[in-house]
mmCIF file of C-alpha atoms in Angstrom:
data_model
loop_
_atom_site.group_PDB
_atom_site.id
_atom_site.type_symbol
_atom_site.label_atom_id
_atom_site.label_comp_id
_atom_site.label_asym_id
_atom_site.label_seq_id
_atom_site.Cartn_x
_atom_site.Cartn_y
_atom_site.Cartn_z
ATOM 1 C CA LEU A 1 -0.082 -22.727 -21.285
ATOM 2 C CA ASP A 2 1.211 -21.315 -18.013
ATOM 3 C CA LEU A 3 -0.124 -24.318 -16.092
ATOM 4 C CA ILE A 4 1.181 -26.802 -18.688
ATOM 5 C CA LEU A 5 4.655 -25.281 -18.375
ATOM 6 C CA LEU A 6 4.358 -25.442 -14.579
ATOM 7 C CA VAL A 7 3.526 -29.163 -14.654
ATOM 8 C CA LEU A 8 6.320 -30.017 -17.109
ATOM 9 C CA LEU A 9 9.009 -28.055 -15.258
ATOM 10 C CA SER A 10 7.868 -29.285 -11.845
ATOM 11 C CA THR A 11 7.919 -32.886 -13.047
ATOM 12 C CA VAL A 12 11.486 -32.653 -14.347
ATOM 13 C CA LEU A 13 12.640 -30.756 -11.257
ATOM 14 C CA LEU A 14 11.084 -33.274 -8.858
ATOM 15 C CA VAL A 15 12.447 -36.267 -10.796
ATOM 16 C CA ASN A 16 15.938 -34.772 -10.519
ATOM 17 C CA ALA A 17 15.355 -34.035 -6.821
ATOM 18 C CA SER A 18 14.236 -37.623 -6.179
ATOM 19 C CA ARG A 19 17.400 -38.912 -7.866
ATOM 20 C CA MET A 20 19.444 -36.621 -5.643
ATOM 21 C CA PHE A 21 17.563 -37.966 -2.620
ATOM 22 C CA ARG A 22 18.467 -41.566 -3.493
ATOM 23 C CA LEU A 23 22.128 -40.753 -4.148
ATOM 24 C CA VAL A 24 22.604 -38.693 -0.975
ATOM 25 C CA MET A 25 20.809 -41.085 1.360
ATOM 26 C CA GLY A 26 22.491 -44.141 -0.155
ATOM 27 C CA SER A 27 21.715 -47.754 0.665
ATOM 28 C CA PRO A 28 19.152 -48.447 3.427
ATOM 29 C CA GLU A 29 21.467 -51.187 4.709
ATOM 30 C CA GLN A 30 23.958 -48.670 6.103
ATOM 31 C CA TYR A 31 21.594 -47.400 8.796
ATOM 32 C CA PRO A 32 21.218 -49.034 12.255
ATOM 33 C CA ARG A 33 18.250 -51.376 12.283
ATOM 34 C CA LEU A 34 15.490 -50.409 14.709
ATOM 35 C CA SER A 35 14.032 -52.877 17.181
ATOM 36 C CA LEU A 36 10.638 -54.423 16.463
ATOM 37 C CA SER A 37 8.918 -52.247 19.079
ATOM 38 C CA ALA A 38 10.554 -49.082 17.692
ATOM 39 C CA ARG A 39 9.492 -49.935 14.146
ATOM 40 C CA GLN A 40 5.880 -50.192 15.309
ATOM 41 C CA GLU A 41 5.849 -46.552 16.428
ATOM 42 C CA ALA A 42 4.337 -44.159 13.861
ATOM 43 C CA GLY A 43 7.347 -41.830 13.849
ATOM 44 C CA ASN A 44 9.689 -44.699 13.088
ATOM 45 C CA ILE A 45 8.105 -45.711 9.804
ATOM 46 C CA ALA A 46 11.176 -45.858 7.563
ATOM 47 C CA ILE A 47 11.931 -44.367 4.159
ATOM 48 C CA ARG A 48 15.011 -46.075 2.691
ATOM 49 C CA GLY A 49 15.951 -47.217 6.173
ATOM 50 C CA VAL A 50 15.580 -43.785 7.811
ATOM 51 C CA PRO A 51 12.733 -43.086 10.293
ATOM 52 C CA VAL A 52 10.188 -40.571 9.001
ATOM 53 C CA ARG A 53 10.463 -38.521 12.188
ATOM 54 C CA TYR A 54 14.017 -37.499 11.242
ATOM 55 C CA PHE A 55 12.746 -36.044 7.970
ATOM 56 C CA ILE A 56 9.987 -34.165 9.812
ATOM 57 C CA GLU A 57 12.161 -32.894 12.660
ATOM 58 C CA GLU A 58 14.904 -31.615 10.336
ATOM 59 C CA ALA A 59 12.521 -29.991 7.816
ATOM 60 C CA LYS A 60 13.389 -26.604 9.309
ATOM 61 C CA THR A 61 16.914 -27.004 7.895
ATOM 62 C CA PHE A 62 15.543 -26.980 4.347
ATOM 63 C CA PHE A 63 13.285 -23.968 4.864
ATOM 64 C CA VAL A 64 15.891 -21.911 6.740
ATOM 65 C CA HIS A 65 18.556 -22.412 4.068
ATOM 66 C CA PHE A 66 16.056 -21.909 1.239
ATOM 67 C CA ALA A 67 14.724 -18.639 2.675
ATOM 68 C CA THR A 68 17.903 -17.089 4.088
ATOM 69 C CA GLN A 69 20.822 -18.518 2.045
ATOM 70 C CA LYS A 70 22.741 -17.880 5.276
ATOM 71 C CA ASN A 71 25.852 -19.873 4.332
ATOM 72 C CA PHE A 72 26.755 -17.111 1.879
ATOM 73 C CA ALA A 73 27.596 -14.834 4.822
ATOM 74 C CA SER A 74 29.095 -17.527 7.047
ATOM 75 C CA CYS A 75 32.744 -16.381 6.741
ATOM 76 C CA GLY A 76 31.791 -12.956 8.127
ATOM 77 C CA THR A 77 33.811 -10.774 5.733
ATOM 78 C CA LYS A 78 32.366 -7.629 4.193
ATOM 79 C CA SER A 79 32.671 -9.146 0.721
ATOM 80 C CA ALA A 80 30.805 -12.289 1.803
ATOM 81 C CA LYS A 81 28.026 -10.260 3.410
ATOM 82 C CA MET A 82 27.599 -8.196 0.246
ATOM 83 C CA ALA A 83 27.485 -11.387 -1.837
ATOM 84 C CA TRP A 84 24.825 -12.767 0.514
ATOM 85 C CA TYR A 85 22.782 -9.558 0.261
ATOM 86 C CA GLU A 86 22.900 -9.533 -3.540
ATOM 87 C CA HIS A 87 22.121 -13.248 -3.783
ATOM 88 C CA LEU A 88 19.216 -12.899 -1.338
ATOM 89 C CA LEU A 89 17.774 -10.025 -3.366
ATOM 90 C CA VAL A 90 17.882 -12.044 -6.588
ATOM 91 C CA MET A 91 16.552 -15.205 -4.930
ATOM 92 C CA SER A 92 13.688 -13.471 -3.106
ATOM 93 C CA GLY A 93 12.793 -11.362 -6.133
ATOM 94 C CA TYR A 94 12.800 -14.371 -8.430
ATOM 95 C CA SER A 95 10.810 -16.491 -5.972
ATOM 96 C CA THR A 96 8.277 -13.702 -5.532
ATOM 97 C CA VAL A 97 7.596 -13.201 -9.226
ATOM 98 C CA PHE A 98 7.628 -16.976 -9.805
ATOM 99 C CA LEU A 99 4.850 -17.394 -7.231
ATOM 100 C CA LEU A 100 2.941 -14.428 -8.657
ATOM 101 C CA VAL A 101 3.040 -15.845 -12.181
ATOM 102 C CA VAL A 102 2.556 -19.516 -11.341
ATOM 103 C CA VAL A 103 0.254 -19.400 -8.309
ATOM 104 C CA GLY A 104 -1.296 -15.936 -8.455
ATOM 105 C CA LEU A 105 -1.608 -15.357 -12.202
ATOM 106 C CA ARG A 106 -5.306 -14.472 -11.952
ATOM 107 C CA TRP A 107 -4.433 -11.558 -9.645
ATOM 108 C CA PHE A 108 -1.068 -10.639 -11.186
ATOM 109 C CA GLN A 109 -2.004 -10.534 -14.873
ATOM 110 C CA THR A 110 -5.357 -8.798 -15.171
ATOM 111 C CA ASP A 111 -7.050 -6.353 -17.524
ATOM 112 C CA THR A 112 -7.579 -3.953 -14.616
ATOM 113 C CA MET A 113 -4.724 -1.668 -13.601
ATOM 114 C CA GLN A 114 -4.597 -1.955 -9.825
ATOM 115 C CA PRO A 115 -3.741 1.069 -7.629
ATOM 116 C CA ILE A 116 -0.062 1.440 -6.763
ATOM 117 C CA TRP A 117 -0.615 0.370 -3.140
ATOM 118 C CA ASN A 118 -2.145 -2.951 -4.214
ATOM 119 C CA PRO A 119 -0.110 -5.756 -2.516
ATOM 120 C CA VAL A 120 0.314 -7.752 -5.730
ATOM 121 C CA ARG A 121 1.614 -4.687 -7.572
ATOM 122 C CA LEU A 122 4.013 -3.830 -4.739
ATOM 123 C CA LEU A 123 5.328 -7.398 -4.727
ATOM 124 C CA GLY A 124 5.897 -7.106 -8.471
ATOM 125 C CA TYR A 125 7.908 -3.912 -7.979
ATOM 126 C CA TYR A 126 9.989 -5.536 -5.244
ATOM 127 C CA ALA A 127 10.689 -8.562 -7.433
ATOM 128 C CA THR A 128 11.746 -6.328 -10.334
ATOM 129 C CA PHE A 129 14.061 -4.259 -8.147
ATOM 130 C CA GLY A 130 15.578 -7.322 -6.468
ATOM 131 C CA ILE A 131 16.330 -9.072 -9.748
ATOM 132 C CA LEU A 132 17.587 -6.048 -11.705
ATOM 133 C CA TYR A 133 19.759 -4.700 -8.884
ATOM 134 C CA GLY A 134 21.174 -8.045 -7.801
ATOM 135 C CA VAL A 135 21.830 -9.335 -11.317
ATOM 136 C CA THR A 136 23.339 -6.015 -12.462
ATOM 137 C CA ARG A 137 25.745 -6.153 -9.506
ATOM 138 C CA ALA A 138 26.603 -9.754 -10.361
ATOM 139 C CA ILE A 139 27.272 -8.882 -14.020
ATOM 140 C CA LYS A 140 29.515 -5.954 -13.038
ATOM 141 C CA GLY A 141 31.340 -8.171 -10.555
ATOM 142 C CA ARG A 142 31.983 -10.893 -13.131
ATOM 143 C CA LEU A 143 33.258 -8.329 -15.630
ATOM 144 C CA ALA A 144 35.583 -6.860 -12.974
ATOM 145 C CA LYS A 145 36.429 -10.303 -11.484
ATOM 146 C CA ASP A 146 36.120 -8.667 -8.079
ATOM 147 C CA ARG A 147 35.976 -11.915 -6.075
ATOM 148 C CA ALA A 148 37.538 -15.347 -6.330
ATOM 149 C CA ALA A 149 34.147 -16.877 -7.114
ATOM 150 C CA ARG A 150 33.823 -14.524 -10.086
ATOM 151 C CA ALA A 151 37.370 -14.858 -11.418
ATOM 152 C CA HIS A 152 36.353 -17.569 -13.892
ATOM 153 C CA SER A 153 32.929 -17.382 -15.564
ATOM 154 C CA HIS A 154 31.409 -20.265 -17.498
ATOM 155 C CA SER A 155 29.024 -19.611 -20.373
ATOM 156 C CA SER A 156 26.183 -20.958 -18.196
ATOM 157 C CA ASP A 157 26.875 -18.141 -15.691
ATOM 158 C CA TRP A 158 26.409 -15.510 -18.375
ATOM 159 C CA VAL A 159 23.353 -17.170 -19.935
ATOM 160 C CA PHE A 160 21.588 -17.251 -16.585
ATOM 161 C CA LEU A 161 22.435 -13.656 -15.637
ATOM 162 C CA VAL A 162 21.623 -12.153 -19.038
ATOM 163 C CA MET A 163 18.359 -14.065 -19.520
ATOM 164 C CA LEU A 164 17.191 -13.299 -15.985
ATOM 165 C CA TRP A 165 18.021 -9.596 -16.389
ATOM 166 C CA LEU A 166 16.233 -9.436 -19.750
ATOM 167 C CA THR A 167 13.194 -11.240 -18.327
ATOM 168 C CA ALA A 168 12.827 -8.670 -15.546
ATOM 169 C CA PHE A 169 13.616 -5.714 -17.827
ATOM 170 C CA THR A 170 11.159 -6.688 -20.576
ATOM 171 C CA GLY A 171 8.552 -7.382 -17.899
ATOM 172 C CA ILE A 172 8.835 -3.867 -16.511
ATOM 173 C CA LEU A 173 8.675 -2.487 -20.087
ATOM 174 C CA VAL A 174 5.357 -4.313 -20.554
ATOM 175 C CA HIS A 175 4.115 -2.732 -17.323
ATOM 176 C CA ALA A 176 5.286 0.734 -18.446
ATOM 177 C CA ALA A 177 3.422 0.330 -21.751
ATOM 178 C CA ARG A 178 0.275 -0.580 -19.817
ATOM 179 C CA LEU A 179 0.661 2.513 -17.636
ATOM 180 C CA ALA A 180 1.036 4.583 -20.817
ATOM 181 C CA ASP A 181 -2.180 3.017 -22.177
ATOM 182 C CA TRP A 182 -0.367 1.832 -25.317
ATOM 183 C CA PRO A 183 -2.063 -1.459 -26.316
ATOM 184 C CA LEU A 184 0.039 -2.212 -29.391
ATOM 185 C CA GLY A 185 3.213 -1.649 -27.389
ATOM 186 C CA VAL A 186 1.960 -3.952 -24.650
ATOM 187 C CA TYR A 187 1.304 -6.780 -27.126
ATOM 188 C CA ALA A 188 4.641 -6.388 -28.913
ATOM 189 C CA LEU A 189 6.660 -6.130 -25.696
ATOM 190 C CA TYR A 190 4.800 -9.074 -24.166
ATOM 191 C CA VAL A 191 5.826 -11.260 -27.107
ATOM 192 C CA VAL A 192 9.451 -10.197 -26.595
ATOM 193 C CA HIS A 193 9.092 -10.862 -22.856
ATOM 194 C CA LEU A 194 7.829 -14.405 -23.486
ATOM 195 C CA MET A 195 10.599 -15.018 -26.036
ATOM 196 C CA VAL A 196 13.075 -14.505 -23.177
ATOM 197 C CA ALA A 197 11.135 -15.824 -20.179
ATOM 198 C CA VAL A 198 9.938 -19.172 -21.567
ATOM 199 C CA PRO A 199 13.371 -20.403 -22.769
ATOM 200 C CA MET A 200 14.902 -19.208 -19.496
ATOM 201 C CA LEU A 201 12.369 -21.172 -17.446
ATOM 202 C CA ALA A 202 12.526 -24.269 -19.648
ATOM 203 C CA VAL A 203 16.339 -24.447 -19.419
ATOM 204 C CA GLU A 204 17.271 -22.831 -16.131
ATOM 205 C CA VAL A 205 14.630 -24.207 -13.756
ATOM 206 C CA PRO A 206 15.201 -27.965 -14.145
ATOM 207 C CA PHE A 207 18.719 -28.133 -15.583
ATOM 208 C CA ALA A 208 20.894 -25.083 -14.984
ATOM 209 C CA LYS A 209 21.755 -22.364 -12.459
ATOM 210 C CA TRP A 210 18.244 -21.853 -11.069
ATOM 211 C CA ALA A 211 18.048 -25.495 -10.016
ATOM 212 C CA HIS A 212 20.472 -24.961 -7.109
ATOM 213 C CA GLN A 213 17.755 -22.884 -5.440
ATOM 214 C CA LEU A 214 16.086 -26.228 -4.673
ATOM 215 C CA TYR A 215 19.009 -28.659 -4.789
ATOM 216 C CA ARG A 216 21.370 -26.822 -2.427
ATOM 217 C CA PRO A 217 19.021 -26.537 0.593
ATOM 218 C CA LEU A 218 17.755 -30.043 -0.196
ATOM 219 C CA VAL A 219 21.264 -31.515 0.070
ATOM 220 C CA LEU A 220 21.971 -29.663 3.337
ATOM 221 C CA TYR A 221 18.686 -30.989 4.706
ATOM 222 C CA LEU A 222 19.318 -34.579 3.600
ATOM 223 C CA MET A 223 22.852 -34.555 5.007
ATOM 224 C CA LYS A 224 21.466 -33.485 8.379
ATOM 225 C CA VAL A 225 18.897 -36.289 8.282
ATOM 226 C CA LYS A 226 21.524 -38.805 7.168
ATOM 227 C CA ALA A 227 23.887 -37.832 10.002
ATOM 228 C CA ARG A 228 21.163 -38.400 12.585
ATOM 229 C CA ALA A 229 20.174 -41.717 11.048
ATOM 230 C CA LEU A 230 23.760 -42.998 10.984
ATOM 231 C CA ALA A 231 24.218 -41.960 14.604
ATOM 232 C CA GLY A 232 21.091 -43.930 15.473
ATOM 233 C CA GLU A 233 19.634 -41.158 17.651
#
């Protein structure tokens, strides 16, 4: 079921990303046409009129913005830096547990309780802390309207924050029940955990707030590629 959900969500996410790619890059006719000799070079094979080498050379833009979210701290104020720190905690914690569940499920969800220094267990603790701390700060900030970005909250903001917080919290409750060697509690809490986590993933990953984790760095990357292609470098 985990793998089926992965395939379904990935398919929808990638279809949306491909649509974004087409809309951002626009018509192939707008880009300078390469000479015949240039088109014969491997790096100048074109995708929608843009040489492949531009996509390869600017790939670092996508990974840097995905991993660091550095634009959050670009204005240099203390408030912006704190927002960046909180956002980075949530993003890295979420990404960590997502990879553990989707890619490393056989090591993450086992019948054997690993020692506390086990890398997978430590990553799970980091992910839990990052999500709970960052989301709690975000919830408090939206209640207090402490920044302009939090002055007006849409229902989708609250759904994302509450469901993400509950996913992390119920997950750590499942872990606590395992540590207490309480099988019935583990089963009951795991059902509650899935009741929160599955709807959150099915809605948030392809359609709602989580999606900007992919779309935002993707747009910044494509705009960089597009600028180079239009300049005909």
